[in-house]
PDB file of C-alpha atoms in Angstrom:
ATOM      1  CA  MET A   1       0.000  -0.001   0.002  1.00  0.00           C
ATOM      2  CA  ALA A   2       1.284   3.456  -0.880  1.00  0.00           C
ATOM      3  CA  ARG A   3       2.256   5.777   1.944  1.00  0.00           C
ATOM      4  CA  GLY A   4       1.535   9.473   2.013  1.00  0.00           C
ATOM      5  CA  ARG A   5      -1.045  11.558   0.270  1.00  0.00           C
ATOM      6  CA  LYS A   6      -1.673  11.217  -3.400  1.00  0.00           C
ATOM      7  CA  THR A   7       0.030  14.204  -4.964  1.00  0.00           C
ATOM      8  CA  SER A   8      -1.702  16.466  -7.428  1.00  0.00           C
ATOM      9  CA  LEU A   9       1.685  16.916  -9.074  1.00  0.00           C
ATOM     10  CA  THR A  10       1.768  14.746 -12.159  1.00  0.00           C
ATOM     11  CA  ILE A  11       3.955  14.863 -15.221  1.00  0.00           C
ATOM     12  CA  ARG A  12       3.734  13.317 -18.626  1.00  0.00           C
ATOM     13  CA  LEU A  13       6.977  12.467 -20.338  1.00  0.00           C
ATOM     14  CA  THR A  14       7.496  12.511 -24.056  1.00  0.00           C
ATOM     15  CA  LEU A  15       9.085   9.403 -25.537  1.00  0.00           C
ATOM     16  CA  PRO A  16      12.471  11.144 -26.077  1.00  0.00           C
ATOM     17  CA  GLN A  17      12.436  12.448 -22.476  1.00  0.00           C
ATOM     18  CA  ARG A  18      11.642   8.987 -21.110  1.00  0.00           C
ATOM     19  CA  GLN A  19      14.398   7.411 -23.212  1.00  0.00           C
ATOM     20  CA  THR A  20      16.939   9.995 -22.054  1.00  0.00           C
ATOM     21  CA  LEU A  21      15.974   9.553 -18.387  1.00  0.00           C
ATOM     22  CA  LEU A  22      16.177   5.762 -18.695  1.00  0.00           C
ATOM     23  CA  ALA A  23      19.595   6.064 -20.334  1.00  0.00           C
ATOM     24  CA  TRP A  24      20.830   8.342 -17.535  1.00  0.00           C
ATOM     25  CA  GLN A  25      19.484   5.968 -14.911  1.00  0.00           C
ATOM     26  CA  ARG A  26      21.317   2.982 -16.440  1.00  0.00           C
ATOM     27  CA  ALA A  27      24.540   4.699 -17.492  1.00  0.00           C
ATOM     28  CA  THR A  28      27.738   4.184 -15.548  1.00  0.00           C
ATOM     29  CA  THR A  29      29.388   7.310 -16.935  1.00  0.00           C
ATOM     30  CA  VAL A  30      26.921   9.945 -15.720  1.00  0.00           C
ATOM     31  CA  PRO A  31      27.193  11.405 -12.208  1.00  0.00           C
ATOM     32  CA  ALA A  32      25.285   9.409  -9.587  1.00  0.00           C
ATOM     33  CA  GLY A  33      23.220  12.466  -8.643  1.00  0.00           C
ATOM     34  CA  LEU A  34      21.978  12.887 -12.195  1.00  0.00           C
ATOM     35  CA  ALA A  35      21.029   9.204 -12.367  1.00  0.00           C
ATOM     36  CA  ARG A  36      19.148   9.567  -9.072  1.00  0.00           C
ATOM     37  CA  ARG A  37      17.268  12.619 -10.308  1.00  0.00           C
ATOM     38  CA  ALA A  38      16.350  10.803 -13.524  1.00  0.00           C
ATOM     39  CA  ARG A  39      14.944   7.956 -11.454  1.00  0.00           C
ATOM     40  CA  MET A  40      12.873  10.405  -9.388  1.00  0.00           C
ATOM     41  CA  ILE A  41      11.243  11.855 -12.497  1.00  0.00           C
ATOM     42  CA  LEU A  42      10.545   8.401 -13.938  1.00  0.00           C
ATOM     43  CA  LEU A  43       8.931   7.264 -10.682  1.00  0.00           C
ATOM     44  CA  LEU A  44       6.743  10.385 -10.571  1.00  0.00           C
ATOM     45  CA  ALA A  45       5.676   9.852 -14.176  1.00  0.00           C
ATOM     46  CA  ASP A  46       4.711   6.286 -13.211  1.00  0.00           C
ATOM     47  CA  GLY A  47       2.392   7.636 -10.493  1.00  0.00           C
ATOM     48  CA  MET A  48       4.433   7.090  -7.316  1.00  0.00           C
ATOM     49  CA  THR A  49       3.874   9.481  -4.393  1.00  0.00           C
ATOM     50  CA  ILE A  50       6.486  12.058  -3.419  1.00  0.00           C
ATOM     51  CA  THR A  51       7.012  10.370  -0.039  1.00  0.00           C
ATOM     52  CA  ASP A  52       7.655   7.003  -1.681  1.00  0.00           C
ATOM     53  CA  ILE A  53       9.933   8.553  -4.300  1.00  0.00           C
ATOM     54  CA  ALA A  54      11.972  10.318  -1.617  1.00  0.00           C
ATOM     55  CA  SER A  55      12.432   7.141   0.423  1.00  0.00           C
ATOM     56  CA  THR A  56      13.202   5.052  -2.669  1.00  0.00           C
ATOM     57  CA  VAL A  57      15.986   7.319  -3.909  1.00  0.00           C
ATOM     58  CA  GLY A  58      17.242   8.275  -0.445  1.00  0.00           C
ATOM     59  CA  MET A  59      16.460  11.982  -0.497  1.00  0.00           C
ATOM     60  CA  SER A  60      14.318  14.252   1.619  1.00  0.00           C
ATOM     61  CA  ARG A  61      10.887  15.252   0.366  1.00  0.00           C
ATOM     62  CA  ARG A  62      12.108  18.843   0.189  1.00  0.00           C
ATOM     63  CA  HIS A  63      14.934  18.007  -2.208  1.00  0.00           C
ATOM     64  CA  THR A  64      12.658  15.705  -4.179  1.00  0.00           C
ATOM     65  CA  TYR A  65      10.226  18.586  -4.717  1.00  0.00           C
ATOM     66  CA  LYS A  66      13.139  20.871  -5.644  1.00  0.00           C
ATOM     67  CA  TRP A  67      14.315  18.619  -8.484  1.00  0.00           C
ATOM     68  CA  ILE A  68      10.804  17.895  -9.708  1.00  0.00           C
ATOM     69  CA  GLN A  69      10.066  21.640  -9.868  1.00  0.00           C
ATOM     70  CA  ARG A  70      13.267  22.228 -11.826  1.00  0.00           C
ATOM     71  CA  PHE A  71      12.270  19.520 -14.279  1.00  0.00           C
ATOM     72  CA  VAL A  72       8.782  20.992 -14.677  1.00  0.00           C
ATOM     73  CA  GLN A  73      10.203  24.480 -15.288  1.00  0.00           C
ATOM     74  CA  GLU A  74      13.327  23.696 -17.335  1.00  0.00           C
ATOM     75  CA  GLY A  75      12.987  20.161 -18.664  1.00  0.00           C
ATOM     76  CA  LEU A  76      15.953  17.807 -18.782  1.00  0.00           C
ATOM     77  CA  GLU A  77      18.429  20.694 -18.467  1.00  0.00           C
ATOM     78  CA  GLY A  78      16.971  21.496 -15.043  1.00  0.00           C
ATOM     79  CA  LEU A  79      18.186  18.158 -13.677  1.00  0.00           C
ATOM     80  CA  GLU A  80      21.844  18.957 -14.257  1.00  0.00           C
ATOM     81  CA  GLU A  81      23.913  20.242 -11.359  1.00  0.00           C
ATOM     82  CA  ARG A  82      24.539  23.976 -11.214  1.00  0.00           C
ATOM     83  CA  ALA A  83      27.526  25.810  -9.852  1.00  0.00           C
ATOM     84  CA  PRO A  84      26.936  26.822  -6.224  1.00  0.00           C
ATOM     85  CA  GLY A  85      26.283  30.511  -5.745  1.00  0.00           C
ATOM     86  CA  PRO A  86      26.837  33.485  -7.995  1.00  0.00           C
ATOM     87  CA  HIS A  87      30.051  33.807  -9.936  1.00  0.00           C
ATOM     88  CA  ARG A  88      32.127  36.846  -9.243  1.00  0.00           C
ATOM     89  CA  ARG A  89      33.511  38.522 -12.306  1.00  0.00           C
ATOM     90  CA  LEU A  90      36.864  40.199 -11.902  1.00  0.00           C
ATOM     91  CA  ARG A  91      36.867  43.702 -13.257  1.00  0.00           C
ATOM     92  CA  PRO A  92      39.993  45.010 -14.964  1.00  0.00           C
ATOM     93  CA  LEU A  93      41.985  47.622 -13.090  1.00  0.00           C
ATOM     94  CA  PRO A  94      41.391  51.238 -14.061  1.00  0.00           C
ATOM     95  CA  PRO A  95      44.076  52.556 -16.470  1.00  0.00           C
ATOM     96  CA  ASP A  96      45.677  54.860 -13.877  1.00  0.00           C
ATOM     97  CA  LEU A  97      46.256  51.914 -11.504  1.00  0.00           C
ATOM     98  CA  ARG A  98      47.693  49.725 -14.265  1.00  0.00           C
ATOM     99  CA  GLU A  99      50.459  52.266 -14.900  1.00  0.00           C
ATOM    100  CA  GLN A 100      51.682  52.391 -11.278  1.00  0.00           C
ATOM    101  CA  PRO A 101      54.744  50.266 -10.405  1.00  0.00           C
ATOM    102  CA  ASN A 102      54.210  47.539  -7.853  1.00  0.00           C
ATOM    103  CA  ASN A 103      55.654  49.028  -4.642  1.00  0.00           C
ATOM    104  CA  LEU A 104      54.708  46.270  -2.260  1.00  0.00           C
ATOM    105  CA  ARG A 105      58.260  45.619  -1.100  1.00  0.00           C
ATOM    106  CA  GLY A 106      59.463  48.300   1.262  1.00  0.00           C
TER     107      GLY A 106
END
């Protein structure tokens, strides 16, 4: 018997999406996290509850919802890992500072 409430969150996968997710789940060359996320989406598409999906793949319900939402919003690209935090761009030095000699040694 299924645990948890039946979720109103359902997804329908296209055949190419399903094939890609199955390939990621079976592949030995993709990161384990990506394979796990692919399995989560496949289980949801097959009608499993969020609670059961979370316990099956070993994640919290919160993180399960996070990855499902990313898939719903961005598709397969949303399941790939992102760099943590914003990237800081280094700005070039102003021209007047570039001309100054490096006087760090006293």
